[in-house]
Amino acid sequence: MQPLVYKELLNLEVEVANKSELIAQMTDQLLSYGMISEQQQFMEDLLRREAEGSTVIGHETALPHGLSTTVIPPAIVVYRIHNPIDWDDNHEVSLIILLVMNPEETDERILSAIRNLMFKLADDSFLSALKTKSREELYSLLTRSKEY
């Protein structure tokens, strides 16, 4: 069974000027790690979903959805921004958790992992931990069922 969380996709202290720059960096990274087959289409799919409504979930956190047929393995990708950026409607974010999924290949394991993540994100102490922990600790938080 393939993992959903990869240590190399947990990005800490990222320096970007704005949302567009971050999305370009995200898609570059996903392409270079073989997570997507086509960068431009993935970016268009991500931006289309962003245009449908805000993905800001509060506490300077956004949860964009990379639903695209270009996705090869599903993944949960984290970007911790050094200086918060405007995400949408004047909501500043410093933590972005990108869900990378192929809508044609989403199975119960992936949906269960996303439900588990959503449950965890409702807890302020979990969100706080995501914003302060090291890469190793962050990986443990995201791959364990309920430890933070």
Coordinates of C-alpha atoms in Angstrom, one line a residue:
M1 CA 0.0 0.0 0.0
Q2 CA 1.4 3.4 -1.0
P3 CA 1.7 6.1 1.6
L4 CA -0.2 9.4 1.4
V5 CA 2.3 11.4 3.4
Y6 CA 5.9 11.7 2.1
K7 CA 8.6 13.4 4.3
E8 CA 10.1 15.1 1.2
L9 CA 6.7 16.8 0.6
L10 CA 6.6 18.4 4.0
N11 CA 7.9 21.8 3.3
L12 CA 8.9 24.0 6.2
E13 CA 9.9 27.7 6.3
V14 CA 8.9 28.3 2.6
E15 CA 9.6 31.8 1.3
V16 CA 7.0 33.0 -1.3
A17 CA 5.5 36.4 -2.1
N18 CA 2.0 35.3 -2.9
K19 CA -0.5 32.5 -3.6
S20 CA 0.4 32.3 -7.3
E21 CA 4.1 31.9 -6.5
L22 CA 3.3 29.2 -4.0
I23 CA 1.0 27.3 -6.4
A24 CA 3.8 27.4 -9.1
Q25 CA 6.2 26.1 -6.5
M26 CA 3.8 23.3 -5.4
T27 CA 3.2 22.1 -9.0
D28 CA 7.0 22.3 -9.7
Q29 CA 7.6 20.1 -6.7
L30 CA 4.8 17.6 -7.5
L31 CA 6.1 17.2 -11.1
S32 CA 9.7 16.8 -10.1
Y33 CA 8.7 14.0 -7.6
G34 CA 6.6 12.2 -10.2
M35 CA 3.4 12.9 -8.3
I36 CA 1.6 14.5 -11.4
S37 CA 2.0 13.7 -15.1
E38 CA 1.2 17.2 -16.4
Q39 CA 2.0 20.4 -14.6
Q40 CA -0.2 22.9 -16.5
Q41 CA -3.3 20.8 -16.3
F42 CA -2.8 20.1 -12.6
M43 CA -2.4 23.8 -12.0
E44 CA -5.6 24.6 -14.0
D45 CA -7.5 22.0 -12.0
L46 CA -6.3 23.4 -8.7
L47 CA -7.1 27.0 -9.7
R48 CA -10.6 25.9 -10.9
R49 CA -11.3 24.4 -7.5
E50 CA -10.0 27.5 -5.8
A51 CA -12.3 29.7 -7.8
E52 CA -15.3 27.6 -6.6
G53 CA -14.9 28.8 -3.0
S54 CA -12.5 29.5 -0.2
T55 CA -10.3 26.7 1.0
V56 CA -9.3 28.7 4.1
I57 CA -10.3 26.7 7.2
G58 CA -9.3 29.3 9.8
H59 CA -6.2 29.6 12.0
E60 CA -4.1 30.9 9.1
T61 CA -4.6 27.5 7.4
A62 CA -5.8 26.6 3.9
L63 CA -6.8 23.2 2.6
P64 CA -6.7 23.3 -1.2
H65 CA -7.8 20.4 -3.3
G66 CA -5.6 19.1 -6.1
L67 CA -8.3 17.0 -7.8
S68 CA -6.9 16.1 -11.2
T69 CA -6.6 13.2 -13.5
T70 CA -2.9 14.1 -13.8
V71 CA -2.3 12.8 -10.3
I72 CA -0.3 9.6 -10.2
P73 CA -0.1 8.7 -6.5
P74 CA -2.4 10.5 -4.1
A75 CA -0.7 12.6 -1.5
I76 CA -1.0 15.0 1.4
V77 CA 1.5 17.8 0.9
V78 CA 2.3 20.5 3.5
Y79 CA 3.7 24.0 3.0
R80 CA 4.6 26.1 6.1
I81 CA 5.0 29.7 4.9
H82 CA 7.7 31.8 6.7
N83 CA 5.7 35.0 6.3
P84 CA 1.9 34.6 5.9
I85 CA 0.5 35.3 2.4
D86 CA -2.9 36.4 1.3
W87 CA -4.8 33.3 0.2
D88 CA -8.2 34.7 -0.8
D89 CA -10.6 37.4 0.4
N90 CA -7.9 38.9 2.6
H91 CA -7.4 35.7 4.5
E92 CA -3.7 35.3 5.4
V93 CA -2.4 31.8 5.7
S94 CA 0.9 30.4 6.9
L95 CA 0.0 26.7 6.7
I96 CA -1.2 25.0 3.5
I97 CA -2.2 21.4 3.4
L98 CA -2.7 20.3 -0.2
L99 CA -4.8 17.2 -1.0
V100 CA -3.5 15.7 -4.2
M101 CA -5.9 13.1 -5.6
N102 CA -7.1 11.6 -8.9
P103 CA -10.9 11.7 -8.8
E104 CA -11.0 8.6 -11.0
E105 CA -8.8 6.6 -8.6
T106 CA -10.1 7.7 -5.2
D107 CA -10.7 4.6 -3.0
E108 CA -11.9 4.1 0.6
R109 CA -8.3 4.2 2.0
I110 CA -7.8 7.7 0.6
L111 CA -11.2 8.9 1.7
S112 CA -10.6 7.5 5.2
A113 CA -7.3 9.3 5.5
I114 CA -8.9 12.5 4.4
R115 CA -11.7 12.1 7.0
N116 CA -9.0 11.4 9.6
L117 CA -7.1 14.5 8.6
M118 CA -10.3 16.7 8.7
F119 CA -11.1 15.4 12.2
K120 CA -7.5 16.2 13.4
L121 CA -7.7 19.7 11.8
A122 CA -10.7 20.6 14.0
D123 CA -8.4 20.4 17.0
D124 CA -6.5 23.6 17.8
S125 CA -3.6 21.7 19.5
F126 CA -3.1 19.6 16.3
L127 CA -3.0 22.8 14.1
S128 CA -0.6 24.4 16.5
A129 CA 1.7 21.3 16.4
L130 CA 1.6 21.4 12.5
K131 CA 2.9 25.0 12.6
T132 CA 5.8 24.4 15.0
K133 CA 7.1 20.8 14.8
S134 CA 10.1 19.5 12.9
R135 CA 9.8 17.6 9.6
E136 CA 10.2 14.2 11.5
E137 CA 7.6 15.2 14.1
L138 CA 5.2 16.6 11.4
Y139 CA 5.5 13.3 9.6
S140 CA 4.6 11.4 12.7
L141 CA 1.6 13.6 13.4
L142 CA 0.3 13.1 9.9
T143 CA 0.8 9.4 9.8
R144 CA -0.4 8.4 13.2
S145 CA -4.1 8.1 14.0
K146 CA -4.4 10.4 17.0
E147 CA -1.1 11.5 18.6
Y148 CA -0.3 15.2 19.1

